[in-house]
Tab-separated table of C-alpha atoms in Angstrom:
chain	number	residue	atom	x	y	z
A	1	MET	CA	-0.003	0.144	0.111
A	2	GLY	CA	1.443	3.239	-1.231
A	3	ASP	CA	1.667	6.535	1.001
A	4	SER	CA	-0.560	8.268	-1.108
A	5	LYS	CA	-3.248	5.609	-0.392
A	6	LEU	CA	-2.856	6.021	3.357
A	7	ALA	CA	-2.928	9.784	3.174
A	8	ASP	CA	-6.367	9.631	1.166
A	9	GLN	CA	-7.577	7.263	3.895
A	10	TYR	CA	-6.681	9.547	6.672
A	11	LEU	CA	-8.130	12.541	4.850
A	12	ASP	CA	-11.270	10.631	4.013
A	13	ALA	CA	-11.449	9.550	7.908
A	14	ALA	CA	-11.093	13.269	9.119
A	15	ILE	CA	-13.820	14.343	6.740
A	16	GLY	CA	-16.020	11.779	7.777
A	17	LEU	CA	-15.561	12.883	11.355
A	18	LEU	CA	-16.225	16.396	10.514
A	19	GLN	CA	-19.402	15.599	8.533
A	20	ARG	CA	-20.719	13.593	11.697
A	21	VAL	CA	-19.970	16.766	13.684
A	22	ARG	CA	-21.828	19.052	11.531
A	23	ASP	CA	-24.889	16.540	11.437
A	24	GLU	CA	-24.861	15.182	14.813
A	25	GLU	CA	-23.751	18.354	17.100
A	26	ALA	CA	-25.671	21.325	15.119
A	27	ASP	CA	-27.911	22.022	18.063
A	28	THR	CA	-24.862	21.827	20.867
A	29	ILE	CA	-22.779	23.955	18.577
A	30	ALA	CA	-25.627	26.636	18.517
A	31	ALA	CA	-26.102	26.537	22.257
A	32	ALA	CA	-22.470	26.903	22.862
A	33	GLY	CA	-22.281	29.764	20.378
A	34	ASN	CA	-25.235	31.494	21.945
A	35	LEU	CA	-23.784	30.850	25.495
A	36	LEU	CA	-20.684	32.758	24.295
A	37	ALA	CA	-22.552	35.595	22.910
A	38	ASP	CA	-24.974	35.870	25.967
A	39	THR	CA	-21.866	36.062	28.015
A	40	VAL	CA	-20.046	38.505	26.131
A	41	ALA	CA	-23.075	40.826	25.713
A	42	ALA	CA	-23.492	40.653	29.419
A	43	GLY	CA	-20.050	41.680	30.078
A	44	GLY	CA	-18.576	38.324	31.137
A	45	ARG	CA	-15.356	36.743	30.212
A	46	LEU	CA	-14.264	33.830	28.011
A	47	PHE	CA	-11.826	31.164	28.981
A	48	ALA	CA	-10.543	27.835	27.425
A	49	PHE	CA	-8.408	25.150	28.817
A	50	GLY	CA	-6.796	22.015	27.407
A	51	ALA	CA	-4.220	19.806	28.600
A	52	GLY	CA	-1.515	17.943	26.586
A	53	HIS	CA	-2.609	17.789	22.773
A	54	SER	CA	-6.127	18.943	24.005
A	55	SER	CA	-4.413	22.203	24.664
A	56	LEU	CA	-3.670	22.832	21.110
A	57	ALA	CA	-7.638	23.455	20.366
A	58	ALA	CA	-7.818	25.730	23.376
A	59	GLN	CA	-4.806	27.776	21.922
A	60	ASP	CA	-6.404	27.763	18.752
A	61	VAL	CA	-8.892	30.015	19.622
A	62	VAL	CA	-7.015	32.592	21.791
A	63	TYR	CA	-5.497	35.719	20.060
A	64	ARG	CA	-5.644	34.896	16.832
A	65	ALA	CA	-6.555	36.422	13.300
A	66	GLY	CA	-10.395	36.077	12.800
A	67	GLY	CA	-10.933	35.054	16.152
A	68	LEU	CA	-12.712	36.468	19.193
A	69	ALA	CA	-10.290	38.834	21.019
A	70	LEU	CA	-12.245	38.253	24.250
A	71	MET	CA	-11.230	34.202	24.578
A	72	ASN	CA	-8.414	34.089	27.016
A	73	LEU	CA	-6.340	30.684	27.707
A	74	LEU	CA	-6.337	29.369	31.240
A	75	ALA	CA	-2.865	27.757	31.614
A	76	VAL	CA	-1.846	25.102	33.970
A	77	PRO	CA	1.939	24.946	34.420
A	78	GLY	CA	3.111	21.712	33.318
A	79	VAL	CA	0.180	20.622	31.122
A	80	VAL	CA	0.236	22.992	28.280
A	81	GLY	CA	2.127	21.245	25.886
A	82	VAL	CA	5.073	19.239	24.991
A	83	ASP	CA	7.637	21.669	25.748
A	84	VAL	CA	7.513	20.321	29.315
A	85	MET	CA	10.525	18.174	30.248
A	86	PRO	CA	9.785	15.295	30.594
A	87	ALA	CA	6.956	15.182	28.067
A	88	THR	CA	5.519	12.365	30.270
A	89	LEU	CA	5.047	14.775	33.231
A	90	GLY	CA	2.452	16.581	31.492
A	91	SER	CA	0.308	13.253	31.361
A	92	ALA	CA	1.212	12.797	34.985
A	93	LEU	CA	-0.097	16.139	36.280
A	94	GLU	CA	-3.471	15.404	34.635
A	95	ARG	CA	-3.929	13.010	37.216
A	96	VAL	CA	-3.116	14.908	40.135
A	97	ASP	CA	-5.987	15.700	42.600
A	98	GLY	CA	-6.454	19.252	43.759
A	99	LEU	CA	-4.672	20.882	41.008
A	100	ALA	CA	-7.576	22.158	39.134
A	101	ALA	CA	-8.722	23.940	42.398
A	102	ALA	CA	-5.526	25.658	42.848
A	103	VAL	CA	-5.474	26.964	39.244
A	104	LEU	CA	-9.231	28.340	39.554
A	105	ASP	CA	-8.460	29.902	42.895
A	106	SER	CA	-5.562	31.782	41.404
A	107	SER	CA	-7.251	32.693	37.921
A	108	PRO	CA	-9.131	35.742	37.319
A	109	LEU	CA	-12.512	33.414	36.623
A	110	ARG	CA	-15.593	34.643	38.199
A	111	ALA	CA	-19.309	33.582	38.320
A	112	GLY	CA	-20.869	34.690	35.142
A	113	ASP	CA	-17.811	33.658	32.918
A	114	VAL	CA	-17.543	30.785	30.674
A	115	LEU	CA	-14.911	28.090	30.561
A	116	VAL	CA	-14.411	25.828	27.524
A	117	ILE	CA	-12.754	22.628	29.128
A	118	ILE	CA	-11.265	20.393	26.256
A	119	SER	CA	-10.391	16.986	27.243
A	120	LEU	CA	-10.536	14.011	24.637
A	121	SER	CA	-11.025	11.225	27.225
A	122	GLY	CA	-12.494	13.451	29.759
A	123	ARG	CA	-11.655	11.028	32.405
A	124	ASN	CA	-8.494	12.627	34.086
A	125	ALA	CA	-8.880	14.060	37.583
A	126	LEU	CA	-7.688	17.441	36.109
A	127	PRO	CA	-10.467	18.380	33.717
A	128	VAL	CA	-13.184	16.498	35.914
A	129	GLU	CA	-12.207	18.732	38.869
A	130	MET	CA	-12.080	21.850	36.953
A	131	ALA	CA	-15.574	21.530	35.686
A	132	MET	CA	-16.759	20.372	38.813
A	133	ASN	CA	-15.214	23.188	40.780
A	134	ALA	CA	-15.998	26.060	38.243
A	135	ARG	CA	-19.535	25.287	38.153
A	136	ALA	CA	-19.643	25.465	41.902
A	137	LEU	CA	-18.195	29.084	41.389
A	138	GLY	CA	-21.002	29.778	39.098
A	139	ILE	CA	-18.939	29.634	35.918
A	140	ARG	CA	-20.842	28.312	32.930
A	141	VAL	CA	-18.909	25.040	31.565
A	142	ILE	CA	-18.696	24.118	27.884
A	143	GLY	CA	-17.069	20.616	27.833
A	144	VAL	CA	-15.266	19.517	24.525
A	145	THR	CA	-14.862	15.539	24.511
A	146	SER	CA	-15.047	12.216	22.926
A	147	VAL	CA	-18.286	10.791	24.782
A	148	ALA	CA	-17.268	7.201	23.448
A	149	TYR	CA	-14.387	7.346	26.069
A	150	THR	CA	-16.933	7.283	28.876
A	151	THR	CA	-18.509	3.892	27.719
A	152	GLN	CA	-15.322	2.064	27.089
A	153	THR	CA	-12.841	3.508	29.794
A	154	THR	CA	-12.757	4.104	33.466
A	155	SER	CA	-12.776	7.553	35.255
A	156	ARG	CA	-9.682	8.439	36.949
A	157	HIS	CA	-11.255	10.885	39.079
A	158	ALA	CA	-12.182	9.817	42.663
A	159	SER	CA	-16.163	10.405	42.073
A	160	GLY	CA	-15.983	7.944	39.174
A	161	THR	CA	-17.210	10.752	36.820
A	162	TYR	CA	-16.278	12.288	33.567
A	163	LEU	CA	-15.781	15.805	31.903
A	164	LYS	CA	-19.266	15.450	30.531
A	165	ASP	CA	-20.813	14.779	33.705
A	166	HIS	CA	-19.969	18.281	35.013
A	167	CYS	CA	-20.954	20.480	31.889
A	168	ASP	CA	-23.758	23.107	30.955
A	169	ILE	CA	-23.102	21.931	27.510
A	170	VAL	CA	-21.207	19.006	25.707
A	171	LEU	CA	-19.797	18.945	22.387
A	172	ASP	CA	-18.927	15.287	21.315
A	173	SER	CA	-15.969	15.207	18.972
A	174	LYS	CA	-16.834	11.622	17.966
A	175	ILE	CA	-13.254	10.327	18.084
A	176	ALA	CA	-12.775	6.857	18.667
A	177	VAL	CA	-11.137	5.504	21.647
A	178	GLY	CA	-7.424	5.717	21.419
A	179	ASP	CA	-7.525	8.547	18.858
A	180	ALA	CA	-6.070	6.699	15.741
A	181	GLU	CA	-7.733	6.404	12.281
A	182	LEU	CA	-5.616	3.836	10.491
A	183	THR	CA	-4.374	0.489	10.903
A	184	LEU	CA	-2.096	-1.575	8.836
A	185	ASP	CA	-1.417	-5.512	9.157
A	186	SER	CA	2.404	-4.426	9.176
A	187	VAL	CA	2.313	-1.993	11.679
A	188	PRO	CA	1.741	-3.209	15.387
A	189	ALA	CA	-0.075	-0.062	16.466
A	190	PRO	CA	-2.957	1.928	15.248
A	191	PHE	CA	-1.702	5.333	13.956
A	192	ALA	CA	-2.862	8.863	12.461
A	193	PRO	CA	-4.876	10.736	14.931
A	194	ALA	CA	-7.523	13.214	13.973
A	195	SER	CA	-8.764	14.589	17.342
A	196	THR	CA	-6.723	18.049	16.815
A	197	VAL	CA	-8.194	18.379	13.330
A	198	VAL	CA	-11.749	17.715	14.396
A	199	THR	CA	-11.624	19.339	17.911
A	200	THR	CA	-10.322	22.747	16.372
A	201	ALA	CA	-13.003	22.766	13.693
A	202	LEU	CA	-15.636	22.197	16.305
A	203	LEU	CA	-14.482	25.100	18.361
A	204	GLN	CA	-14.065	27.311	15.489
A	205	ALA	CA	-17.531	26.553	14.351
A	206	VAL	CA	-18.785	27.382	17.867
A	207	MET	CA	-16.756	30.775	17.527
A	208	ALA	CA	-18.274	31.526	14.293
A	209	THR	CA	-21.902	30.990	15.655
A	210	ALA	CA	-21.052	33.175	18.479
A	211	ALA	CA	-19.878	36.105	16.449
A	212	GLY	CA	-22.644	35.744	13.946
A	213	THR	CA	-25.072	35.624	16.788
A	214	LEU	CA	-23.561	38.910	18.462
A	215	ALA	CA	-23.927	40.665	15.031
A	216	ASP	CA	-27.576	39.679	14.736
A	217	ARG	CA	-28.126	41.246	18.153
A	218	GLY	CA	-26.567	44.716	16.884
A	219	ILE	CA	-23.269	44.134	18.641
A	220	GLU	CA	-20.045	43.958	16.873
A	221	PRO	CA	-18.210	40.945	17.576
A	222	PRO	CA	-14.722	41.830	18.956
A	223	LEU	CA	-12.573	40.126	16.159
A	224	LEU	CA	-9.037	40.264	15.725
A	225	ARG	CA	-7.449	40.707	12.449
A	226	SER	CA	-4.097	39.391	11.062
A	227	GLY	CA	-1.013	41.388	11.998
A	228	ASN	CA	0.173	40.471	8.326
A	229	VAL	CA	-2.427	42.403	6.521
A	230	ASP	CA	-1.985	46.222	6.263
A	231	GLY	CA	-3.884	48.176	9.247
A	232	GLY	CA	-4.211	44.875	11.170
A	233	HIS	CA	-1.935	46.120	13.940
A	234	GLU	CA	-4.060	49.387	14.346
A	235	TRP	CA	-7.315	47.432	14.102
A	236	ASN	CA	-6.202	44.984	16.931
A	237	GLY	CA	-4.908	47.890	19.205
A	238	ARG	CA	-8.382	49.229	19.018
A	239	VAL	CA	-10.099	46.061	19.969
A	240	LEU	CA	-7.537	45.054	22.694
A	241	GLU	CA	-7.868	48.639	24.258
A	242	GLN	CA	-11.548	48.612	23.945
A	243	TYR	CA	-11.780	45.256	25.799
A	244	ARG	CA	-8.578	45.529	28.047
A	245	ASP	CA	-10.703	44.811	31.334
A	246	ARG	CA	-11.800	41.420	29.639
A	247	ILE	CA	-8.483	40.343	27.915
A	248	PHE	CA	-5.816	38.804	30.327
A	249	TYR	CA	-3.260	37.354	27.696
A	250	ARG	CA	-1.955	41.010	27.609
A	251	HIS	CA	-1.035	41.473	31.244
């Protein structure tokens, strides 16, 4: 089997997942977009969190061209990405009880804000505890996860629950357990993960919905432009200044 055939199979698998998300998650995408718009209109703040590779989807909606300027990254030291040394430490920290509570207590998050929590498996202590504690503080939680994991894995949180059990809205990425789309008889492990492609697209669909919903209400969505387009820096400077009390990645 040639490389091109595998490339086609992977892209077809990713397209299939995106079509499933489009068809099966339309209502939850709309609900999540509306919640973000409601929060922006009410003066609330927006935050996104993910650990490990789930952090990529969180970073994808923070401070980027074409994105909402009000989305902030809730960063947990040691779990943001593979720049942690050793990389396995990040995985270990996701299982530490009490870490989420400490992060929330020292963060600017408060009642009325929205926190997007991204966790593919939704089974580790960190995302579960973060969702539980955030809701107890009056923060609305949007969970982005693969619901399939809840039927085929066990929770690593003391409660035995998963991220999806502690959310106001759950977005299901449809990713199969193991996050690998391809297999070959000559390769001993499955390979070619699609969770980043699908999860980032799912969240960008939510952000697009939020922007459109704000516009429908006569509120200009606070969008950033590319700094590589003429006038982009000036545009962004105005937006960042106008919303400076709700943007935390500048301070």
